[in-house]
C-alpha positions as a printed NumPy array, in Angstrom:
array([[ 68.875,  72.003, 147.215],
       [ 65.152,  71.823, 146.614],
       [ 64.356,  69.479, 149.5  ],
       [ 63.743,  71.377, 152.761],
       [ 65.749,  68.733, 154.654],
       [ 68.877,  70.155, 153.027],
       [ 68.34 ,  73.507, 154.76 ],
       [ 68.477,  72.18 , 158.314],
       [ 71.074,  72.561, 161.037],
       [ 71.755,  68.825, 160.656],
       [ 72.413,  69.184, 156.924],
       [ 74.798,  72.084, 157.625],
       [ 76.647,  69.958, 160.2  ],
       [ 76.959,  67.147, 157.661],
       [ 78.333,  69.572, 155.058],
       [ 80.853,  70.892, 157.59 ],
       [ 81.97 ,  67.341, 158.403],
       [ 82.399,  66.635, 154.682],
       [ 84.331,  69.868, 154.095],
       [ 81.607,  71.268, 151.818],
       [ 80.142,  74.006, 154.01 ],
       [ 80.987,  76.663, 151.416],
       [ 78.925,  74.775, 148.836],
       [ 76.103,  74.298, 151.364],
       [ 76.003,  78.056, 152.022],
       [ 75.836,  78.881, 148.306],
       [ 73.082,  76.331, 147.648],
       [ 71.157,  77.314, 150.774],
       [ 71.149,  80.998, 149.871],
       [ 69.786,  80.233, 146.401],
       [ 67.106,  77.847, 147.732],
       [ 63.417,  78.631, 148.345],
       [ 63.024,  80.068, 151.813],
       [ 66.21 ,  82.064, 151.641],
       [ 65.829,  83.25 , 148.044],
       [ 69.032,  85.235, 148.378],
       [ 70.853,  84.256, 145.212],
       [ 72.473,  87.694, 144.988],
       [ 74.165,  87.16 , 148.339],
       [ 75.205,  83.663, 147.245],
       [ 76.977,  85.191, 144.239],
       [ 78.562,  87.918, 146.39 ],
       [ 79.89 ,  85.473, 148.98 ],
       [ 81.136,  83.083, 146.302],
       [ 83.01 ,  85.871, 144.491],
       [ 85.802,  85.865, 147.067],
       [ 87.173,  82.975, 149.114],
       [ 85.503,  82.511, 152.493],
       [ 86.387,  80.221, 155.367],
       [ 83.358,  78.902, 157.21 ],
       [ 82.576,  77.353, 160.575],
       [ 79.352,  76.1  , 161.957],
       [ 76.74 ,  75.734, 162.688],
       [ 77.56 ,  77.315, 166.041],
       [ 75.059,  78.569, 168.593],
       [ 75.4  ,  82.349, 168.94 ],
       [ 73.51 ,  84.707, 171.256],
       [ 71.07 ,  86.934, 169.374],
       [ 72.643,  90.016, 170.945],
       [ 76.006,  89.191, 169.302],
       [ 74.498,  89.451, 165.807],
       [ 74.508,  92.874, 164.184],
       [ 71.236,  92.704, 162.294],
       [ 71.069,  94.513, 158.993],
       [ 67.269,  94.823, 158.936],
       [ 64.471,  94.506, 161.43 ],
       [ 61.465,  96.12 , 163.085],
       [ 61.466,  99.52 , 164.821],
       [ 62.845,  99.613, 168.355],
       [ 65.542,  97.011, 167.74 ],
       [ 69.273,  97.488, 167.129],
       [ 69.411,  97.168, 163.354],
       [ 71.223,  98.987, 160.558],
       [ 68.018,  99.462, 158.575],
       [ 64.633,  99.779, 160.268],
       [ 61.786,  98.038, 158.478],
       [ 58.441,  99.511, 159.481],
       [ 56.017,  97.143, 161.186],
       [ 53.6  ,  97.239, 158.256],
       [ 56.472,  96.242, 155.93 ],
       [ 57.808,  93.458, 158.171],
       [ 56.702,  90.181, 156.667],
       [ 53.624,  88.64 , 158.252],
       [ 55.27 ,  85.238, 158.233],
       [ 57.65 ,  86.252, 161.044],
       [ 54.812,  85.814, 163.521],
       [ 53.855,  82.481, 161.975],
       [ 57.465,  81.291, 162.148],
       [ 57.732,  82.506, 165.759],
       [ 54.73 ,  80.333, 166.646],
       [ 56.375,  77.323, 164.995],
       [ 59.671,  78.   , 166.808],
       [ 57.781,  78.242, 170.106],
       [ 56.259,  74.84 , 169.277],
       [ 59.747,  73.332, 168.806],
       [ 60.674,  73.983, 165.165],
       [ 64.402,  74.484, 164.675],
       [ 64.78 ,  77.077, 161.91 ],
       [ 67.501,  76.86 , 159.294],
       [ 70.817,  78.34 , 160.422],
       [ 71.456,  82.   , 159.744],
       [ 74.514,  83.213, 157.841],
       [ 76.858,  85.785, 159.391],
       [ 80.273,  87.202, 158.559],
       [ 82.786,  87.788, 161.335],
       [ 84.994,  90.86 , 161.13 ],
       [ 87.058,  91.998, 164.123],
       [ 85.039,  89.694, 166.406],
       [ 81.778,  91.321, 165.31 ],
       [ 79.111,  89.15 , 163.682],
       [ 77.202,  90.769, 160.814],
       [ 74.029,  88.933, 159.882],
       [ 73.996,  88.443, 156.115],
       [ 70.972,  86.148, 155.823],
       [ 68.314,  85.288, 158.381],
       [ 66.855,  88.533, 159.712],
       [ 63.372,  87.005, 159.71 ],
       [ 64.533,  83.81 , 161.421],
       [ 66.362,  85.804, 164.097],
       [ 63.272,  87.933, 164.706],
       [ 61.072,  84.814, 164.896],
       [ 63.416,  83.219, 167.451],
       [ 63.407,  86.471, 169.457],
       [ 59.607,  86.673, 169.37 ],
       [ 59.409,  83.03 , 170.477],
       [ 61.49 ,  83.874, 173.553],
       [ 64.77 ,  82.412, 172.331],
       [ 68.117,  84.06 , 172.896],
       [ 70.445,  81.964, 170.659],
       [ 70.391,  80.926, 167.017],
       [ 72.354,  78.381, 164.984],
       [ 74.757,  80.315, 162.793],
       [ 77.102,  79.569, 159.921],
       [ 79.968,  82.047, 160.32 ],
       [ 82.189,  83.173, 157.463],
       [ 85.646,  84.707, 157.696],
       [ 87.633,  86.576, 155.059],
       [ 90.816,  84.635, 155.776],
       [ 91.832,  81.231, 157.004],
       [ 93.99 ,  82.889, 159.674],
       [ 91.019,  84.891, 161.016],
       [ 88.916,  81.736, 161.188],
       [ 91.66 ,  79.721, 162.88 ],
       [ 92.371,  82.525, 165.376],
       [ 88.67 ,  82.719, 166.246],
       [ 88.47 ,  78.953, 166.743],
       [ 91.573,  78.98 , 168.961],
       [ 90.109,  81.706, 171.186],
       [ 86.548,  80.42 , 171.354],
       [ 84.895,  77.465, 173.044],
       [ 82.673,  76.108, 170.281],
       [ 81.28 ,  73.184, 172.262]])
């Protein structure tokens, strides 16, 4: 997945339609831009059942890292927060649709695994939703979520 067109929401939708979303997630995480090969290995080490991309409100995502003053598990000081977040926020404000983020759903809570910078850029651009690929630890959990949720 070296071509940036493979990291788009459209490409994720196509993978979902083909039944290859799990492969898309693994390849996306190892691609430039995500550079999260360790997470790709972790998520591939146990079966996952995926849906998406679905549009989720930013406030439903439990962010694992982010700037001070935001609800995150690990605060990253402003001087450590990557400068490109502001650049990406400008592009999002100009209409760029960032790659989907990756989250795991446990007990109806969404834990952001990959995409902290994209979420922050969308927030800074004034957005309140982000395209998300959601993983579940069991087929039953995924199917129960789908049955209870309007994904349109």
